[in-house]
Short mmCIF file of C-alpha atoms and ligand atoms in Angstrom, two decimals:
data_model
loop_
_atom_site.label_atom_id
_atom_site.label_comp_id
_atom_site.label_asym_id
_atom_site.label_seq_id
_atom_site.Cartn_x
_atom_site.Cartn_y
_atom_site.Cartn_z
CA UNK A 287 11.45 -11.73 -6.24
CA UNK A 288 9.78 -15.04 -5.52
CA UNK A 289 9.52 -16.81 -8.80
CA UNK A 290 8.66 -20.53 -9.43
CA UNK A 291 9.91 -23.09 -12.02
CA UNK A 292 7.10 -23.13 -14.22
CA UNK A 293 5.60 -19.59 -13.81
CA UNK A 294 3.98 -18.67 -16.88
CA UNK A 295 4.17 -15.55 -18.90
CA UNK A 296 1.35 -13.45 -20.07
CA UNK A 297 1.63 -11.76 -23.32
CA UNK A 298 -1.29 -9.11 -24.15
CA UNK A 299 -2.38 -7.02 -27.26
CA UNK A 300 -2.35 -3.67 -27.30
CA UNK A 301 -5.53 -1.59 -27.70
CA UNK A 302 -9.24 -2.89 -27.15
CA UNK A 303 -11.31 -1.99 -24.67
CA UNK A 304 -13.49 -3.87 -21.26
CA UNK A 305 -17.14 -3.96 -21.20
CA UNK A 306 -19.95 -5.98 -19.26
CA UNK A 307 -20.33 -7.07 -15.77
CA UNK A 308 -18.09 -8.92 -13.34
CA UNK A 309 -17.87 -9.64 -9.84
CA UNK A 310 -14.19 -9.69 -7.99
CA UNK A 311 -13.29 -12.39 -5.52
CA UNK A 312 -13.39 -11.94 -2.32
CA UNK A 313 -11.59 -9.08 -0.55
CA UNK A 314 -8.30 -10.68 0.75
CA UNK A 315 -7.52 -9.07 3.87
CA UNK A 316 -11.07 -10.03 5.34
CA UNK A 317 -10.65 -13.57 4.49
CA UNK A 318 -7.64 -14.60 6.54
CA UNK A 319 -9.25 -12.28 8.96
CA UNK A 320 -12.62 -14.57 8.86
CA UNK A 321 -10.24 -17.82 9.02
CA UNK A 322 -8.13 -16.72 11.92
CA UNK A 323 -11.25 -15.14 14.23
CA UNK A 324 -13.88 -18.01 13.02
CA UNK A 325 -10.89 -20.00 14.44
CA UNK A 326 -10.29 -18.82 17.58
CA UNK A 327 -14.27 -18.47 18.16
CA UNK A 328 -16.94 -20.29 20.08
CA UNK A 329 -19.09 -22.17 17.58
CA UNK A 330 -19.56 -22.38 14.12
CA UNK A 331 -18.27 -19.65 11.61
CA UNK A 332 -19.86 -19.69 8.30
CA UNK A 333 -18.30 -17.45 5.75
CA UNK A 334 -19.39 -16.84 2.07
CA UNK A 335 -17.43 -15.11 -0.63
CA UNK A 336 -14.08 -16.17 0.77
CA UNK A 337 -10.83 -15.50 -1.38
CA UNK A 338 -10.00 -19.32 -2.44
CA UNK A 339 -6.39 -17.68 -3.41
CA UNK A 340 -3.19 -19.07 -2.20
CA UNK A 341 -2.51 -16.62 0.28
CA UNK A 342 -5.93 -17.56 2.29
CA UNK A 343 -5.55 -20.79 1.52
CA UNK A 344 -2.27 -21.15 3.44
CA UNK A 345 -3.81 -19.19 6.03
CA UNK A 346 -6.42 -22.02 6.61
CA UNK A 347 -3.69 -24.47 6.37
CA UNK A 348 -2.02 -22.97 8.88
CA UNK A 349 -5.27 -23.07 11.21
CA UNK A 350 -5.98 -26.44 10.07
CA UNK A 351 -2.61 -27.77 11.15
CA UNK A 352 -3.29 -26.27 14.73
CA UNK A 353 -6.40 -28.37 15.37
CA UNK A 354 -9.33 -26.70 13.41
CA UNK A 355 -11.83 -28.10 11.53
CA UNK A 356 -13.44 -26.66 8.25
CA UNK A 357 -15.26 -27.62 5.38
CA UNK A 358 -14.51 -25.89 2.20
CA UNK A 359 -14.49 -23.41 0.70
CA UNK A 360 -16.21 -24.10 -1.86
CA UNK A 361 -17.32 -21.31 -3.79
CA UNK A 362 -16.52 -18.97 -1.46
CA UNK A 363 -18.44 -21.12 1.21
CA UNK A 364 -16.01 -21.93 4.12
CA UNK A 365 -17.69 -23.69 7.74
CA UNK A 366 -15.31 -23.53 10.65
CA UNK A 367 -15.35 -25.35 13.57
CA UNK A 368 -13.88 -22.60 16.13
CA UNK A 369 -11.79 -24.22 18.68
CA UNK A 370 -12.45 -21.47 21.09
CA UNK A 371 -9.64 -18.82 22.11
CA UNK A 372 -7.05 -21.15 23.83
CA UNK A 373 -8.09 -24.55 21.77
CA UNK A 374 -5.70 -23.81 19.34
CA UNK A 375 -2.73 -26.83 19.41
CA UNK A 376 0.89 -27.17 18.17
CA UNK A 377 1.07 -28.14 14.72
CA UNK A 378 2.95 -31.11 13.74
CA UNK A 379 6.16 -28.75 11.69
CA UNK A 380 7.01 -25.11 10.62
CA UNK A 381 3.51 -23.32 9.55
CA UNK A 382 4.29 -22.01 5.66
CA UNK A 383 2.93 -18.70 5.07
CA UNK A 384 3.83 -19.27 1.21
CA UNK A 385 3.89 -15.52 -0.28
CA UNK A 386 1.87 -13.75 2.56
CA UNK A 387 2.81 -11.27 4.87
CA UNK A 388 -0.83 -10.93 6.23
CA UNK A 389 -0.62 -14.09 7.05
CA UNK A 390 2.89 -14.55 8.36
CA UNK A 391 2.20 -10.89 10.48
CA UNK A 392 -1.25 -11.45 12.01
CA UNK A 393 -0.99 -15.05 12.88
CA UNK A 394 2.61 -14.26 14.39
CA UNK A 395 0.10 -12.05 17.07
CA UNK A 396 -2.17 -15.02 17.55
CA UNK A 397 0.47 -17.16 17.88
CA UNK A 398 2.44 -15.33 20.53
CA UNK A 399 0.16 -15.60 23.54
CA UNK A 400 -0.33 -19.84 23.15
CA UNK A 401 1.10 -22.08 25.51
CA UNK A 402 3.02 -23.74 22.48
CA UNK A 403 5.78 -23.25 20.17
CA UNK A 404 5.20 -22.18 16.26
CA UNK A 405 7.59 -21.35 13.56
CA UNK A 406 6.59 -19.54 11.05
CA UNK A 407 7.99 -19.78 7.00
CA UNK A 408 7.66 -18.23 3.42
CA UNK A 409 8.55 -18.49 0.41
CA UNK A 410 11.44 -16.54 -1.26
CA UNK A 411 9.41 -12.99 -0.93
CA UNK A 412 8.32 -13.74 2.17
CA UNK A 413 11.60 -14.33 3.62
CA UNK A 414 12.91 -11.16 2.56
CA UNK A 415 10.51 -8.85 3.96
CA UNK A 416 10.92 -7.17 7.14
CA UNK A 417 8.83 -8.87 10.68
CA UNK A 418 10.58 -6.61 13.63
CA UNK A 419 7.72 -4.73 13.13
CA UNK A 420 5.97 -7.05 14.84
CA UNK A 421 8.61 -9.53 16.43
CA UNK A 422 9.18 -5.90 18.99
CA UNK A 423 5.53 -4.87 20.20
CA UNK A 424 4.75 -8.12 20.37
CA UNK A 425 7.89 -9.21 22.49
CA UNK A 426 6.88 -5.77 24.78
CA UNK A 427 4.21 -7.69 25.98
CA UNK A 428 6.26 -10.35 27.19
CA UNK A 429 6.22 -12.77 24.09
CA UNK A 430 9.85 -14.55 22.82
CA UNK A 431 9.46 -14.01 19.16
CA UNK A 432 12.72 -14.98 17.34
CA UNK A 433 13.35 -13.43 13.68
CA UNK A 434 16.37 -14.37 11.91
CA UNK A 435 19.56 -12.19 10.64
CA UNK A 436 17.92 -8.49 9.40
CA UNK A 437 14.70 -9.24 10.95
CA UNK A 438 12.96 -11.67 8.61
CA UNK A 439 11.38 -14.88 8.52
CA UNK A 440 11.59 -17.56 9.68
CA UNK A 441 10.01 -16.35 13.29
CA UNK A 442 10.44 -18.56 16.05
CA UNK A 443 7.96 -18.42 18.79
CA UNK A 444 8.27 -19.87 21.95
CA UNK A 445 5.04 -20.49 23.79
CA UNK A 446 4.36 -20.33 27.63
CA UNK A 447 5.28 -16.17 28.21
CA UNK A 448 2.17 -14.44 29.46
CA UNK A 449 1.27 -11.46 27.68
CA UNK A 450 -0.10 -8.29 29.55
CA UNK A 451 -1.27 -5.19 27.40
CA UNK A 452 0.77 -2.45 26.31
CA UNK A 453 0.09 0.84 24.62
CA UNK A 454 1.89 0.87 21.47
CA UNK A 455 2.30 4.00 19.20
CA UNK A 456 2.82 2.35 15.38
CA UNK A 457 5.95 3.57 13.95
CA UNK A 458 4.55 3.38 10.73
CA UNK A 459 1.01 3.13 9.33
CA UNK A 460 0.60 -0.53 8.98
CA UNK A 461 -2.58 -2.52 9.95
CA UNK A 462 -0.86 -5.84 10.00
CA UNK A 463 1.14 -4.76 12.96
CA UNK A 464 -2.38 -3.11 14.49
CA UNK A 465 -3.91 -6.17 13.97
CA UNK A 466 -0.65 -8.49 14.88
CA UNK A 467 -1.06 -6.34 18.43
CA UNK A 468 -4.33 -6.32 18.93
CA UNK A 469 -4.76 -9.81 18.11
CA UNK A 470 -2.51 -10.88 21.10
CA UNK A 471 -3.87 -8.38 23.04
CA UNK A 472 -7.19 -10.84 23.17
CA UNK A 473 -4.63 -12.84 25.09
CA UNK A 474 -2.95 -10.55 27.34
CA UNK A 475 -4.18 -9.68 30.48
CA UNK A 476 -5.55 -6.03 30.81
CA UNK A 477 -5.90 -3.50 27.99
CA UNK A 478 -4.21 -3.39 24.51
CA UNK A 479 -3.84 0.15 23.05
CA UNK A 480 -2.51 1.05 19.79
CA UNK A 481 -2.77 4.32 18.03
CA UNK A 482 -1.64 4.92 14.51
CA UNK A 483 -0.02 7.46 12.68
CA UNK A 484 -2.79 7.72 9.55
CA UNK A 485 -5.70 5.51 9.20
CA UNK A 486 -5.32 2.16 7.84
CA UNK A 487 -7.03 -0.63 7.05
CA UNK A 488 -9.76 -1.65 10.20
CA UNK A 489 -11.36 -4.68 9.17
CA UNK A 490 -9.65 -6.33 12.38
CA UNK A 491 -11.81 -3.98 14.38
CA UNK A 492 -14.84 -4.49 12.75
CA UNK A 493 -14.68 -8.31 12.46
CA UNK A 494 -14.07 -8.58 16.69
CA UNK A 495 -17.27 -6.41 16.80
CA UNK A 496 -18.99 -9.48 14.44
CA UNK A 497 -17.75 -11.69 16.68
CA UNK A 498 -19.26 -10.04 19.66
CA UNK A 499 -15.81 -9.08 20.83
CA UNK A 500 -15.70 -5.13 22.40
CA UNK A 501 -13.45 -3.05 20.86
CA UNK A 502 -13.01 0.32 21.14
CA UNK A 503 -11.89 3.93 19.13
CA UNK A 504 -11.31 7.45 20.28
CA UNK A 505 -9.42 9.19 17.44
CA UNK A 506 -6.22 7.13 16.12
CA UNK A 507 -6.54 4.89 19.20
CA UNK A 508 -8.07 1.62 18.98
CA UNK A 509 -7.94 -0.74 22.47
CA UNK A 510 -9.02 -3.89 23.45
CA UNK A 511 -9.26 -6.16 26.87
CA UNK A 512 -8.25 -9.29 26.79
CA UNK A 513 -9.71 -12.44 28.49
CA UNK A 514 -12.57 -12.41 26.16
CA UNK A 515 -14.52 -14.13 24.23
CA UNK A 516 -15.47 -14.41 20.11
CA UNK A 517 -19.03 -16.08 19.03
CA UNK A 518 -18.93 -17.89 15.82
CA UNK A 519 -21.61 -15.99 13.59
CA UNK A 520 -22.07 -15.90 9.56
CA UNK A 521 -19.51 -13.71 7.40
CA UNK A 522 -20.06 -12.37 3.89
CA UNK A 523 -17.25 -11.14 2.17
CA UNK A 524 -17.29 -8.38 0.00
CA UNK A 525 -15.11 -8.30 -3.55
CA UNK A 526 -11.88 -7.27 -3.25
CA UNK A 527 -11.29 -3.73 -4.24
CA UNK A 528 -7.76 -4.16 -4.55
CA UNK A 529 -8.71 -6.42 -7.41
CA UNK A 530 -11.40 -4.47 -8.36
CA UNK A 531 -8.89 -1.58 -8.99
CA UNK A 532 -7.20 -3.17 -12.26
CA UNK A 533 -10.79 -3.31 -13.64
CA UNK A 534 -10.86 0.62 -12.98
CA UNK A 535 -7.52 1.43 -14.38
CA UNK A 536 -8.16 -1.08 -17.60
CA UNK A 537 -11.77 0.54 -18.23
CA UNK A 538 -10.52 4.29 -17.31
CA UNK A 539 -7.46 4.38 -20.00
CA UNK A 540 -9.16 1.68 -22.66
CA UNK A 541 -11.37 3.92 -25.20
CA UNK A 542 -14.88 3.21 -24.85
CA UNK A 543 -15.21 1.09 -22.02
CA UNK A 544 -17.76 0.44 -19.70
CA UNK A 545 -17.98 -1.78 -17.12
CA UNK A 546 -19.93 -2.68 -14.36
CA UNK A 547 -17.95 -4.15 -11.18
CA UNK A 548 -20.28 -5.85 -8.63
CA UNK A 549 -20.10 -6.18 -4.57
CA UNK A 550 -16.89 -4.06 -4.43
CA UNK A 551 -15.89 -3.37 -0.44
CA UNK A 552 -16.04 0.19 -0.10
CA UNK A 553 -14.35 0.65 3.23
CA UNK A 554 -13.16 4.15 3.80
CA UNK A 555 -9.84 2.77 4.95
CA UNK A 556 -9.61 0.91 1.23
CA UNK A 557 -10.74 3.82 -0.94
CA UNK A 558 -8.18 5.35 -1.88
CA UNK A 559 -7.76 3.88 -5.50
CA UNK A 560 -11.43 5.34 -6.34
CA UNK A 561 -10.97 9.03 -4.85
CA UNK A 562 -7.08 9.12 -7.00
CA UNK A 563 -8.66 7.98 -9.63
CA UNK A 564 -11.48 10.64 -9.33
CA UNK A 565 -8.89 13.24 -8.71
CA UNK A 566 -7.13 12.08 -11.79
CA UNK A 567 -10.68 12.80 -13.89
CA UNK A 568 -11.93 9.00 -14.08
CA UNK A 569 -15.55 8.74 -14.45
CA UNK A 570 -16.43 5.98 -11.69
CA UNK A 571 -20.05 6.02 -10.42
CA UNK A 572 -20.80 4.06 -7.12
CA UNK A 573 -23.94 3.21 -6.86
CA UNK A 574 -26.09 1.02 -5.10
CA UNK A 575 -23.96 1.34 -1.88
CA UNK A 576 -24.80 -0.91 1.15
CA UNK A 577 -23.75 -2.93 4.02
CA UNK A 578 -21.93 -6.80 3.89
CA UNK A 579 -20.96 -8.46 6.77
CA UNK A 580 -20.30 -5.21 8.67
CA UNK A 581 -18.62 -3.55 5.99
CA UNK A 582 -19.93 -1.20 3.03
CA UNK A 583 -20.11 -1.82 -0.75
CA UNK A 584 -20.94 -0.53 -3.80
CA UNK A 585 -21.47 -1.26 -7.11
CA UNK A 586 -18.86 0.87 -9.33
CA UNK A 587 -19.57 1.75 -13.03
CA UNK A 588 -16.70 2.78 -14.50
CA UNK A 589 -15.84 4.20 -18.15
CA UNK A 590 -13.13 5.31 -20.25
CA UNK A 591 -11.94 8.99 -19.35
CA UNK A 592 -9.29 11.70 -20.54
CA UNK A 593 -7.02 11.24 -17.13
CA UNK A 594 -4.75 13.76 -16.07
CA UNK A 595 -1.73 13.83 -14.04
CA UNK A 596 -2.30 14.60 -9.87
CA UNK A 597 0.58 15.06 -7.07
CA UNK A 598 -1.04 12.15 -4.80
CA UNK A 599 -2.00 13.64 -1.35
CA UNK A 600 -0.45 11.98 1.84
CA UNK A 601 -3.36 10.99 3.73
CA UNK A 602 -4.28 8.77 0.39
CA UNK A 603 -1.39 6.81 0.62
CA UNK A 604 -2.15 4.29 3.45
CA UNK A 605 -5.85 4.28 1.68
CA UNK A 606 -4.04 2.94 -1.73
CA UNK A 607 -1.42 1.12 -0.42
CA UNK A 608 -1.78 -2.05 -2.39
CA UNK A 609 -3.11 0.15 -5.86
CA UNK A 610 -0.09 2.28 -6.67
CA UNK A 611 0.93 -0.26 -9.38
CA UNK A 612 -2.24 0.00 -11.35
CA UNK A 613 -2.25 3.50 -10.46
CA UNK A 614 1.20 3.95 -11.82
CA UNK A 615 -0.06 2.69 -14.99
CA UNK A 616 -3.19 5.04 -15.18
CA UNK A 617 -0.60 8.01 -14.35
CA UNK A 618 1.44 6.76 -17.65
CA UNK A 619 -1.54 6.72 -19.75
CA UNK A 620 -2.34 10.51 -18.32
CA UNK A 621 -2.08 13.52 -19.91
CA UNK A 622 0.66 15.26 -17.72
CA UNK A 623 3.19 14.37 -14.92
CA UNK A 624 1.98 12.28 -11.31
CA UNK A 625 4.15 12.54 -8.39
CA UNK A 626 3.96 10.10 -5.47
CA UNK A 627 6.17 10.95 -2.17
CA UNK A 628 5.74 9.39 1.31
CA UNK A 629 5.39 5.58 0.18
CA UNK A 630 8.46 4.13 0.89
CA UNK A 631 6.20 1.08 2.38
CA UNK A 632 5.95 -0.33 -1.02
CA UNK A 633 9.38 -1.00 -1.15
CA UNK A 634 9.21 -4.00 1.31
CA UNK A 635 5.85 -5.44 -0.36
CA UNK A 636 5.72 -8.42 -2.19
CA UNK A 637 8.42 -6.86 -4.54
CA UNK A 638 10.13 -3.67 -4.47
CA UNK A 639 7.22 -1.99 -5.99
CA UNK A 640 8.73 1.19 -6.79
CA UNK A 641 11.46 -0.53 -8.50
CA UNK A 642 9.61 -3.09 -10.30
CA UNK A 643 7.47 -0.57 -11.73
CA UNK A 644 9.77 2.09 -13.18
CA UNK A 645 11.68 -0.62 -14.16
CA UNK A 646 8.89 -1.90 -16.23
CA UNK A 647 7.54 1.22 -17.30
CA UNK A 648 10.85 2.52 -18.55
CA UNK A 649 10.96 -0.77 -20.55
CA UNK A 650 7.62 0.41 -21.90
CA UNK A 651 9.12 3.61 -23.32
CA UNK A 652 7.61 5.77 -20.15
CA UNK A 653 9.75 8.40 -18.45
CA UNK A 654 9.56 7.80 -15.08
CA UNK A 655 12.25 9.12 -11.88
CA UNK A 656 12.49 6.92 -9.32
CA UNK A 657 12.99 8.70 -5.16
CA UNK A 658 13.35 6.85 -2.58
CA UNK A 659 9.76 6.90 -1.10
CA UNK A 660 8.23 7.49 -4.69
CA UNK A 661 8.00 8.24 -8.24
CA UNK A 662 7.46 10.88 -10.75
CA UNK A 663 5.61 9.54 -13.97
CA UNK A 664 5.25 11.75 -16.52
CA UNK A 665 2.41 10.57 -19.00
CA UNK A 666 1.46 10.19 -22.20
CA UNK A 667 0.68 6.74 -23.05
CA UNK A 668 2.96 3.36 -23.14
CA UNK A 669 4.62 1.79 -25.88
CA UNK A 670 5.13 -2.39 -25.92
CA UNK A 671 7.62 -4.53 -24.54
CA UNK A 672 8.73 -7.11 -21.76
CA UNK A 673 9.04 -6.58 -18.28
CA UNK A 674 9.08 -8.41 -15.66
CA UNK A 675 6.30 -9.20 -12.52
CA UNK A 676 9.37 -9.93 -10.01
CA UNK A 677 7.24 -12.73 -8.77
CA UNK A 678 4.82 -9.90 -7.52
CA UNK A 679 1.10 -10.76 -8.58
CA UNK A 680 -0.12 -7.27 -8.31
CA UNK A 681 2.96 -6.07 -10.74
CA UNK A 682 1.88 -8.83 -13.08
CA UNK A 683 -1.80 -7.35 -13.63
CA UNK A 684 -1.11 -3.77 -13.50
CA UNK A 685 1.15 -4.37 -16.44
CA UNK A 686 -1.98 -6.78 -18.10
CA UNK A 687 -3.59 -4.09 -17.84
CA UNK A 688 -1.29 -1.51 -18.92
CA UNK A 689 -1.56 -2.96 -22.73
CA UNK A 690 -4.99 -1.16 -22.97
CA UNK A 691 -2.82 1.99 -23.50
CA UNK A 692 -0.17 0.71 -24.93
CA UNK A 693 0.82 0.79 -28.68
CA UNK A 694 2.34 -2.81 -29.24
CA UNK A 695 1.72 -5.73 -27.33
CA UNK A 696 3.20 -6.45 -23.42
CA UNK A 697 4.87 -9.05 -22.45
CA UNK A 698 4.98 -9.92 -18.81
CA UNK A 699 7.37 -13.00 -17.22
CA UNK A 700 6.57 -14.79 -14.36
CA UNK A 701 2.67 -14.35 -13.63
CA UNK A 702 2.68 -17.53 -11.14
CA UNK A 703 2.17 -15.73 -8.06
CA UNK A 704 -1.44 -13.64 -9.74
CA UNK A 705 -3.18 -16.86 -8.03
CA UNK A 706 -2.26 -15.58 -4.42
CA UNK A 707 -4.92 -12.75 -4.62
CA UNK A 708 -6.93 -13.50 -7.75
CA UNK A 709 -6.39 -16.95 -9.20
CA UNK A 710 -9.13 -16.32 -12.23
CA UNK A 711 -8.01 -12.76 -13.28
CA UNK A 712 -7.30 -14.21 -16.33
CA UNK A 713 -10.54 -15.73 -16.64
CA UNK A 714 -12.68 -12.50 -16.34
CA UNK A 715 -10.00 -10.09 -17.89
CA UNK A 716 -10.64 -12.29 -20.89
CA UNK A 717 -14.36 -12.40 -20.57
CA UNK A 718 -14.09 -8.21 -20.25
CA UNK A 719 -12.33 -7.97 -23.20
CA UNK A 720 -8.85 -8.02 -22.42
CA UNK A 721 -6.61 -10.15 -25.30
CA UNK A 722 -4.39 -11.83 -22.76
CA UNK A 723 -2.48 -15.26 -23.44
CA UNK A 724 -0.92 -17.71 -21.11
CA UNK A 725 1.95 -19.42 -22.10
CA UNK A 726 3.35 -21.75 -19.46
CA UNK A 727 6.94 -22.50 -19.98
C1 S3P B 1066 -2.87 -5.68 4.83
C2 S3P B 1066 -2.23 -4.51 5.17
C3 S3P B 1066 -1.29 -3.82 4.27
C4 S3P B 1066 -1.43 -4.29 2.83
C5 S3P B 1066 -1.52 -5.79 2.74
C6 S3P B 1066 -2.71 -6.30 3.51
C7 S3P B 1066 -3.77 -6.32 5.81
O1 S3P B 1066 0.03 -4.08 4.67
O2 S3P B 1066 -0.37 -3.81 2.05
O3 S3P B 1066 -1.62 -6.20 1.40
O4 S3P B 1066 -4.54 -7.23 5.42
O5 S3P B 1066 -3.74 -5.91 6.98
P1 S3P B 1066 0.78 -3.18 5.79
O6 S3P B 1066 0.12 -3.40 7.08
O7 S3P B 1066 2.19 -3.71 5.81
O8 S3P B 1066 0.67 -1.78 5.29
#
């Protein structure tokens, strides 16, 4: 839990409904990805639709403090300076990641091949979650990365070890350590490999190619050479669909909803929340689909739907990674029991996710069993209460959202940390229809 002195709390009516149109910020994991790679590039990077949330912002903080020069964002518009692939400098003190583990894990692989040292910090959260993950690959190719006691932050990185390529088999299906490796691999000499257990996220893959960087695939392998070079070019970000997916739980279990979401990112490796959804009977149309700064999009009309229960398959569960809390609230407002196995990952995300939300769902009058890599939640709609976010901003709207099937109004404590992925979900919740007040302590 990462909470902050003067988090506020946002308490929500039950009932009502979403309608109109709305357009989701920017899609997270591409934006630090634009900062760090318009960075490290030749030129001038001009992005549009950037995430101005926290986590980003500390990413370009970070950058900034290492030499780079930016202007922005504003509105989404962000011009970077790139400093070329070894211009980066030593920044002044410790780099604070704040509450992000994208940025704390990718930057840890840029950071290990430069002829300086960096030490990396976070906030409570932060510090808690695991970085061996990427302290060992990145170590087997001859960096000194430094974690402290049980692996976490703070990582110390000593500068000045070369870095030659390895071939690196993820031991579990992450694409911050991909990207952590592959990211250093643009510094190592000779060729990076890493192959992954189930596909995840590949926006690293497809930003190098923007960049004119070669990278290749040939089935779960992905390599690299390093030695390179990246060319500053323009950027557009597409909405986040991990945002994006509390509109489609809200609209799918309100009664007659309909809502238009605009410029979603529709990349296969995000999908997931729209095909469980589907399976679980939601009535989402895409339409309108396209191509945004090398990555596909959609529209997404979505409307209120009957949902039933659904044993999630495996091979969605990397795909939905960051949705399972708004899912688990769709699943309570089902007809009929959903059953999640195989995600023990969201136990080291920004909260104990699996805890947090049968914790908060059993406070909501929902019968839920917990496992170890999973849940059972058997559904039938949600009564009203308080629970808790546990500082975790995703937590804090699926349970927003979860008072559009619920029968008294929810309460939810410490909504601080909403504003590292989505700082005006308040803003067009309210404008959708959702009855949602702030009070700030
Ligand atoms: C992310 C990868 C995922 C995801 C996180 C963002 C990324 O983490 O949960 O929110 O941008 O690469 P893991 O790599 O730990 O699965």
């Amino acid at each position: 839990m990462s909470s902050r002195a003067s988090s506020p709390t946002f308490e929500v009516a039950p009932g009502g409904q979403l309608r109109g149109t709305l357009r989701v910020p920017g899609d997270k994991s591409i934006s630090h990805r634009a900062v760090m790679l318009g960075a490290i590039a030749d030129g001038v990077t001009r992005v549009s639709g950037l995430l101005e949330g926290e986590d980003v912002l500390a990413t370009l903080a970070a950058c900034r403090a290492m030499g780079l020069s930016a202007e922005g964002p504003v509105d989404g518009r962000l011009t970077l300076h790139g400093v070329g692939l070894h211009g980066l400098q030593a920044a002044g003190g410790p780099l604070d990641m704040g509450n992000s583990g994208t940025a704390m894990r990718l930057l840890a692989g840029l950071l290990a091949g430069q002829p300086f040292d960096s030490t990396l910090i976070g906030d409570d959260s932060l510090s808690r979650r695991p970085m061996t993950r990427v302290a060992e690959p990145l170590n087997n190719m001859g960096a000194r990365i430094d974690t402290a006691a049980g692996g976490c932050p703070p990582l110390r990185i000593t500068g000045g070890h070369g870095l030659h390529g390895i071939d690196y088999t993820l031991p579990v299906a992450s694409a911050q350590v991909k990207s952590a490796v592959l990211l250093a691999g643009l510094y190592a000499t000779g060729t990076t490999r890493v192959t992954e257990p189930a596909p995840t996220r590949d926006h690293t893959e497809r930003m190098l190619q923007g960049f004119g960087y070669t990278v290749e695939r040939a089935g779960a392998t992905v390599q690299l050479t390093g030695g390179g070079r990246l060319r500053g070019c323009m950027l557009e970000v597409p909405g986040d669909i991990s945002s994006a997916a509390f509109f489609l739980v809200g609209a799918s279990i309100a009664k007659d909803s309909e809502l238009l979401l605009e410029h979603v990112g529709m990349n296969p490796t995000r999908i997931g929340v729209v095909n469980l959804l589907n399976a679980m009977g939601a009535d989402i149309d895409v339409r309108n689909e396209r191509t945004a700064g090398g990555e596909p999009v959609a529209d997404l009309l979505v409307r209120s739907a009957n949902l039933h229960g659904i044993t999630v398959p495996q091979d969605q569960v990397p795909l939905a990674i960051d949705e399972f809390p708004a899912l688990f609230v769709a699943a309570a407002c089902a007809e009929g029991e959903t059953v999640l196995r195989g995600a023990e990952e969201l136990r080291v995300k920004e909260s104990d996710r699996i805890a947090a939300m049968a914790q908060g769902l059993g406070a909501l009058g929902v019968d839920v069993e917990e496992f170890p890599d999973g849940i059972a939640i058997r559904g039938g709609g949600l009564e009203g209460g308080t629970v808790h976010s546990q500082g975790d901003h995703r937590i804090a709207m699926a349970f927003a959202m979860a008072s559009l099937g619920a029968q008294s109004a929810i309460t939810i404590g410490d909504c601080a940390n909403v504003a590292t992925s989505f700082p005006n979900f308040v803003d067009l919740a309210t404008t959708a229809g959702l009855e949602l007040r702030v009070v700030t302590p």
